[in-house]
mmCIF file of C-alpha atoms in Angstrom:
data_model
loop_
_atom_site.group_PDB
_atom_site.id
_atom_site.type_symbol
_atom_site.label_atom_id
_atom_site.label_comp_id
_atom_site.label_asym_id
_atom_site.label_seq_id
_atom_site.Cartn_x
_atom_site.Cartn_y
_atom_site.Cartn_z
ATOM 1 C CA MET A 1 -19.953 174.570 75.970
ATOM 2 C CA SER A 2 -16.388 173.444 75.325
ATOM 3 C CA GLY A 3 -13.368 173.442 77.555
ATOM 4 C CA ILE A 4 -9.669 173.502 76.667
ATOM 5 C CA LEU A 5 -6.949 172.076 78.877
ATOM 6 C CA LYS A 6 -3.386 172.966 77.873
ATOM 7 C CA VAL A 7 -0.670 170.433 78.658
ATOM 8 C CA GLY A 8 2.891 171.456 77.803
ATOM 9 C CA GLY A 9 1.781 173.586 74.863
ATOM 10 C CA SER A 10 -0.694 170.988 73.613
ATOM 11 C CA GLU A 11 -4.462 171.273 73.790
ATOM 12 C CA LEU A 12 -6.955 168.741 75.111
ATOM 13 C CA ILE A 13 -10.510 169.725 74.159
ATOM 14 C CA ASN A 14 -13.822 168.710 75.673
ATOM 15 C CA ASP A 15 -16.817 169.724 73.540
ATOM 16 C CA ASN A 16 -19.564 168.459 75.806
ATOM 17 C CA GLY A 17 -19.555 170.784 78.785
ATOM 18 C CA GLY A 18 -17.052 168.711 80.709
ATOM 19 C CA SER A 19 -18.953 165.419 80.479
ATOM 20 C CA GLY A 20 -17.582 164.102 77.184
ATOM 21 C CA ALA A 21 -14.315 162.390 76.332
ATOM 22 C CA LEU A 22 -11.198 164.474 75.853
ATOM 23 C CA GLN A 23 -9.660 164.688 72.396
ATOM 24 C CA TRP A 24 -6.525 166.304 71.021
ATOM 25 C CA GLY A 25 -6.742 169.825 69.651
ATOM 26 C CA THR A 26 -3.605 171.627 68.446
ATOM 27 C CA GLY A 27 0.030 170.899 69.238
ATOM 28 C CA VAL A 28 -0.319 167.136 69.638
ATOM 29 C CA PRO A 29 3.048 165.784 70.849
ATOM 30 C CA ALA A 30 4.898 163.386 68.545
ATOM 31 C CA GLY A 31 4.485 159.803 69.684
ATOM 32 C CA SER A 32 0.966 160.362 71.039
ATOM 33 C CA VAL A 33 -1.543 157.590 70.383
ATOM 34 C CA LEU A 34 -4.501 159.124 68.533
ATOM 35 C CA GLN A 35 -6.736 156.071 68.170
ATOM 36 C CA VAL A 36 -6.753 152.361 68.990
ATOM 37 C CA LEU A 37 -8.657 149.782 66.918
ATOM 38 C CA ASN A 38 -8.874 146.041 67.481
ATOM 39 C CA THR A 39 -10.354 142.895 65.998
ATOM 40 C CA THR A 40 -10.161 139.318 67.237
ATOM 41 C CA LYS A 41 -10.638 135.876 65.752
ATOM 42 C CA THR A 42 -12.159 133.491 68.276
ATOM 43 C CA ASP A 43 -12.941 130.419 66.169
ATOM 44 C CA LYS A 44 -10.660 127.807 64.649
ATOM 45 C CA GLU A 45 -9.957 127.574 60.933
ATOM 46 C CA GLN A 46 -8.346 124.890 58.790
ATOM 47 C CA ILE A 47 -6.043 126.363 56.139
ATOM 48 C CA THR A 48 -4.728 124.573 53.062
ATOM 49 C CA GLY A 49 -0.970 124.452 52.535
ATOM 50 C CA GLY A 50 0.897 126.484 49.940
ATOM 51 C CA SER A 51 3.271 125.131 47.324
ATOM 52 C CA ALA A 52 5.363 128.145 46.268
ATOM 53 C CA SER A 53 7.715 130.596 47.952
ATOM 54 C CA THR A 54 5.748 133.650 46.906
ATOM 55 C CA ASP A 55 3.355 136.018 48.625
ATOM 56 C CA THR A 56 0.452 134.250 46.901
ATOM 57 C CA ALA A 57 1.349 131.070 48.823
ATOM 58 C CA PHE A 58 0.012 132.838 51.905
ATOM 59 C CA LYS A 59 -3.742 132.562 52.522
ATOM 60 C CA LEU A 60 -5.765 135.334 54.114
ATOM 61 C CA VAL A 61 -7.366 134.202 57.356
ATOM 62 C CA SER A 62 -11.149 134.409 57.625
ATOM 63 C CA ALA A 63 -12.871 136.582 60.194
ATOM 64 C CA THR A 64 -14.734 134.908 63.037
ATOM 65 C CA GLY A 65 -17.648 132.972 61.594
ATOM 66 C CA GLY A 66 -16.118 132.863 58.116
ATOM 67 C CA SER A 67 -17.685 136.119 56.922
ATOM 68 C CA GLY A 68 -14.999 138.262 55.325
ATOM 69 C CA VAL A 69 -11.310 138.516 56.196
ATOM 70 C CA PHE A 70 -9.524 138.740 59.536
ATOM 71 C CA GLN A 71 -8.542 142.395 59.113
ATOM 72 C CA GLN A 72 -8.771 145.835 60.688
ATOM 73 C CA ALA A 73 -9.206 149.152 58.880
ATOM 74 C CA ILE A 74 -7.681 152.413 60.062
ATOM 75 C CA THR A 75 -7.813 155.949 58.647
ATOM 76 C CA VAL A 76 -4.484 157.742 58.996
ATOM 77 C CA THR A 77 -3.862 161.493 58.838
ATOM 78 C CA GLY A 78 -0.792 162.927 57.100
ATOM 79 C CA SER A 79 2.488 161.183 57.863
ATOM 80 C CA ASN A 80 1.268 159.581 61.082
ATOM 81 C CA LYS A 81 2.412 156.045 61.752
ATOM 82 C CA VAL A 82 0.497 152.853 62.529
ATOM 83 C CA LEU A 83 1.712 150.646 65.362
ATOM 84 C CA ILE A 84 0.574 147.072 64.702
ATOM 85 C CA ASN A 85 0.317 144.367 67.334
ATOM 86 C CA VAL A 86 -0.662 140.914 66.081
ATOM 87 C CA THR A 87 -0.770 137.660 68.013
ATOM 88 C CA ALA A 88 -1.921 134.292 66.687
ATOM 89 C CA ASN A 89 -1.958 130.580 67.483
ATOM 90 C CA LEU A 90 -0.846 128.271 64.675
ATOM 91 C CA ALA A 91 -0.318 124.540 64.175
ATOM 92 C CA HIS A 92 0.471 122.236 61.242
ATOM 93 C CA PHE A 93 -1.196 118.835 61.044
ATOM 94 C CA VAL A 94 2.145 117.156 60.293
ATOM 95 C CA ASN A 95 5.057 116.972 62.734
ATOM 96 C CA ASN A 96 8.138 118.997 61.785
ATOM 97 C CA PHE A 97 6.269 121.063 59.197
ATOM 98 C CA THR A 98 6.151 124.820 59.592
ATOM 99 C CA THR A 99 3.523 127.541 59.642
ATOM 100 C CA PHE A 100 4.265 131.221 58.978
ATOM 101 C CA LEU A 101 2.260 134.374 59.620
ATOM 102 C CA ALA A 102 2.669 137.730 57.892
ATOM 103 C CA ILE A 103 0.824 141.047 57.899
ATOM 104 C CA PHE A 104 -0.611 142.391 54.656
ATOM 105 C CA ARG A 105 -1.767 145.953 53.965
ATOM 106 C CA GLY A 106 -4.495 146.491 51.383
ATOM 107 C CA ALA A 107 -6.258 149.522 49.954
ATOM 108 C CA ALA A 108 -9.773 148.110 50.367
ATOM 109 C CA VAL A 109 -11.767 145.616 52.370
ATOM 110 C CA ASP A 110 -11.738 143.184 49.436
ATOM 111 C CA THR A 111 -8.148 143.660 48.222
ATOM 112 C CA ALA A 112 -6.775 140.253 47.190
ATOM 113 C CA ILE A 113 -3.608 139.060 48.883
ATOM 114 C CA GLY A 114 -1.619 139.307 45.646
ATOM 115 C CA SER A 115 -2.392 143.028 45.458
ATOM 116 C CA CYS A 116 -1.524 143.744 49.107
ATOM 117 C CA THR A 117 1.809 144.878 50.518
ATOM 118 C CA LYS A 118 3.422 142.412 52.918
ATOM 119 C CA ILE A 119 4.921 144.303 55.862
ATOM 120 C CA GLY A 120 6.700 143.576 59.124
ATOM 121 C CA VAL A 121 8.800 140.774 57.638
ATOM 122 C CA GLY A 122 12.468 139.859 57.443
ATOM 123 C CA THR A 123 14.599 139.788 54.326
ATOM 124 C CA GLY A 124 15.569 136.288 53.256
ATOM 125 C CA GLN A 125 18.969 135.161 52.044
ATOM 126 C CA GLY A 126 17.700 133.123 49.102
ATOM 127 C CA SER A 127 15.152 133.507 46.333
ATOM 128 C CA SER A 128 13.245 130.409 47.499
ATOM 129 C CA GLN A 129 12.739 131.664 51.059
ATOM 130 C CA ASN A 130 9.461 133.068 52.299
ATOM 131 C CA THR A 131 9.517 136.252 54.352
ATOM 132 C CA ALA A 132 7.340 136.169 57.445
ATOM 133 C CA SER A 133 6.579 137.992 60.679
ATOM 134 C CA PHE A 134 6.860 134.849 62.785
ATOM 135 C CA SER A 135 6.692 131.069 62.572
ATOM 136 C CA GLY A 136 4.485 128.541 64.327
ATOM 137 C CA GLN A 137 5.362 125.047 65.473
ATOM 138 C CA SER A 138 7.872 122.925 63.599
ATOM 139 C CA HIS A 139 8.837 120.309 66.175
ATOM 140 C CA ASP A 140 7.828 116.722 67.022
ATOM 141 C CA ASP A 141 5.170 117.171 69.706
ATOM 142 C CA ILE A 142 2.371 119.195 68.117
ATOM 143 C CA ALA A 143 -0.600 116.948 68.778
ATOM 144 C CA ASN A 144 -2.307 118.786 71.626
ATOM 145 C CA THR A 145 -0.998 122.351 71.517
ATOM 146 C CA ALA A 146 -0.740 125.236 69.072
ATOM 147 C CA SER A 147 2.183 127.653 68.968
ATOM 148 C CA ASN A 148 1.629 131.298 69.879
ATOM 149 C CA GLY A 149 3.533 134.008 68.043
ATOM 150 C CA SER A 150 3.325 137.786 68.177
ATOM 151 C CA LEU A 151 4.798 140.869 66.561
ATOM 152 C CA MET A 152 4.707 144.605 67.200
ATOM 153 C CA PHE A 153 5.679 146.630 64.126
ATOM 154 C CA GLU A 154 5.496 150.320 63.176
ATOM 155 C CA ASP A 155 4.310 151.089 59.643
ATOM 156 C CA THR A 156 4.165 154.385 57.725
ATOM 157 C CA PRO A 157 1.382 153.814 55.182
ATOM 158 C CA GLY A 158 0.621 157.439 54.259
ATOM 159 C CA ALA A 159 -2.635 159.349 54.602
ATOM 160 C CA GLY A 160 -5.908 157.556 53.921
ATOM 161 C CA THR A 161 -7.737 154.393 54.928
ATOM 162 C CA HIS A 162 -5.730 151.174 55.057
ATOM 163 C CA TYR A 163 -6.805 147.574 55.688
ATOM 164 C CA TYR A 164 -4.380 145.420 57.642
ATOM 165 C CA LYS A 165 -4.964 141.717 57.062
ATOM 166 C CA VAL A 166 -3.562 138.509 58.555
ATOM 167 C CA GLY A 167 -2.082 135.935 56.170
ATOM 168 C CA VAL A 168 -0.847 132.433 57.001
ATOM 169 C CA TYR A 169 1.478 130.113 55.080
ATOM 170 C CA ILE A 170 1.141 126.367 55.716
ATOM 171 C CA GLU A 171 4.113 124.346 54.476
ATOM 172 C CA TYR A 172 3.104 122.012 51.649
ATOM 173 C CA HIS A 173 2.685 118.307 52.453
ATOM 174 C CA ALA A 174 1.824 115.792 49.737
ATOM 175 C CA SER A 175 -0.892 113.881 51.622
ATOM 176 C CA THR A 176 -1.932 115.982 54.634
ATOM 177 C CA ASN A 177 -1.700 119.492 53.258
ATOM 178 C CA TYR A 178 -3.248 121.700 55.910
ATOM 179 C CA GLY A 179 -2.821 123.370 59.266
ATOM 180 C CA PHE A 180 -4.837 125.448 61.707
ATOM 181 C CA ILE A 181 -5.222 128.815 63.320
ATOM 182 C CA ASN A 182 -6.672 128.841 66.851
ATOM 183 C CA ALA A 183 -6.537 125.047 67.093
ATOM 184 C CA ALA A 184 -4.095 122.205 67.685
ATOM 185 C CA LYS A 185 -3.799 119.075 65.546
ATOM 186 C CA ASN A 186 -5.847 116.996 68.002
ATOM 187 C CA ASP A 187 -8.612 119.418 68.826
ATOM 188 C CA GLY A 188 -11.375 118.188 71.097
ATOM 189 C CA ASN A 189 -13.549 118.756 74.143
ATOM 190 C CA GLN A 190 -11.041 117.794 76.838
ATOM 191 C CA ALA A 191 -9.835 119.859 79.796
ATOM 192 C CA TYR A 192 -6.182 119.579 78.702
ATOM 193 C CA LYS A 193 -6.859 121.155 75.287
ATOM 194 C CA ALA A 194 -7.056 124.924 75.086
ATOM 195 C CA ILE A 195 -9.430 127.177 73.171
ATOM 196 C CA TYR A 196 -7.343 129.879 71.468
ATOM 197 C CA VAL A 197 -7.890 133.430 70.291
ATOM 198 C CA SER A 198 -5.916 135.573 67.826
ATOM 199 C CA SER A 199 -5.881 139.359 67.823
ATOM 200 C CA LEU A 200 -4.964 142.310 65.603
ATOM 201 C CA THR A 201 -4.594 145.786 67.151
ATOM 202 C CA LEU A 202 -3.794 149.037 65.316
ATOM 203 C CA MET A 203 -2.744 152.329 66.910
ATOM 204 C CA GLU A 204 -2.359 155.594 65.021
ATOM 205 C CA VAL A 205 0.703 157.397 66.362
ATOM 206 C CA LYS A 206 1.405 161.076 65.821
ATOM 207 C CA ALA A 207 4.470 161.607 63.598
#
C-alpha cells in the first residue's frame, strides 16, 4: 500500500504502507536536495611534487587504504545540479612551499586526471599559474600542523553518472619534493599532533 502526501503542489510518496522512507514523486520544487553521497579519507598519504603548471601536475589522491582513488560517484537526472562540498588537510614538507587542491570530474571510476575536467577553480592571470580550489600552508611554521581548506561549489554536469575526484598539487622542490594530505610534516604519536580526515560530499539538487 502506498501513500501520497501533497506539499504545496508537490508529492511525497511512501510505497511501504507508511513504514518506509518518503521520496519525491511529481512536482519536486527547484532547489530540493534529491540525494546526498559522501566519502572520506581517514589515512595520511605522501604525495610527490609536480613540476609544471598544467592539470597533469596535480596528482589524484588515493582512497583510504590506497585502493583506488579518493572520489565519489553520483548519477544525475536531466539538468539537475551537483552541490560539492570538499574539505581537506594539506601540508608541504618544506617551509614556504605551497600545496593546492582542485576538484576533477571524470566519466568513469578509472578516468585519468588528464582526461578529467577540473572544476570549482579560479581563472589565473598568467599562463604559468595553476588554477585551484584552495591552497594549503605556505608559511614558516608548518612542522606540527596541517592546513585545512574547504570549498562548496555547484556544478551542472548533465545527465548521467559522474565521478568527482580530489587532486592535489605539491609545489616542486629540488631535494625534498613531497607533501602530505591528512598529516603534518612532523607526524608522530604525540598528544599535540592531530589525526586528520578529509571529506567529499555530493548533493543532487533539483534544477
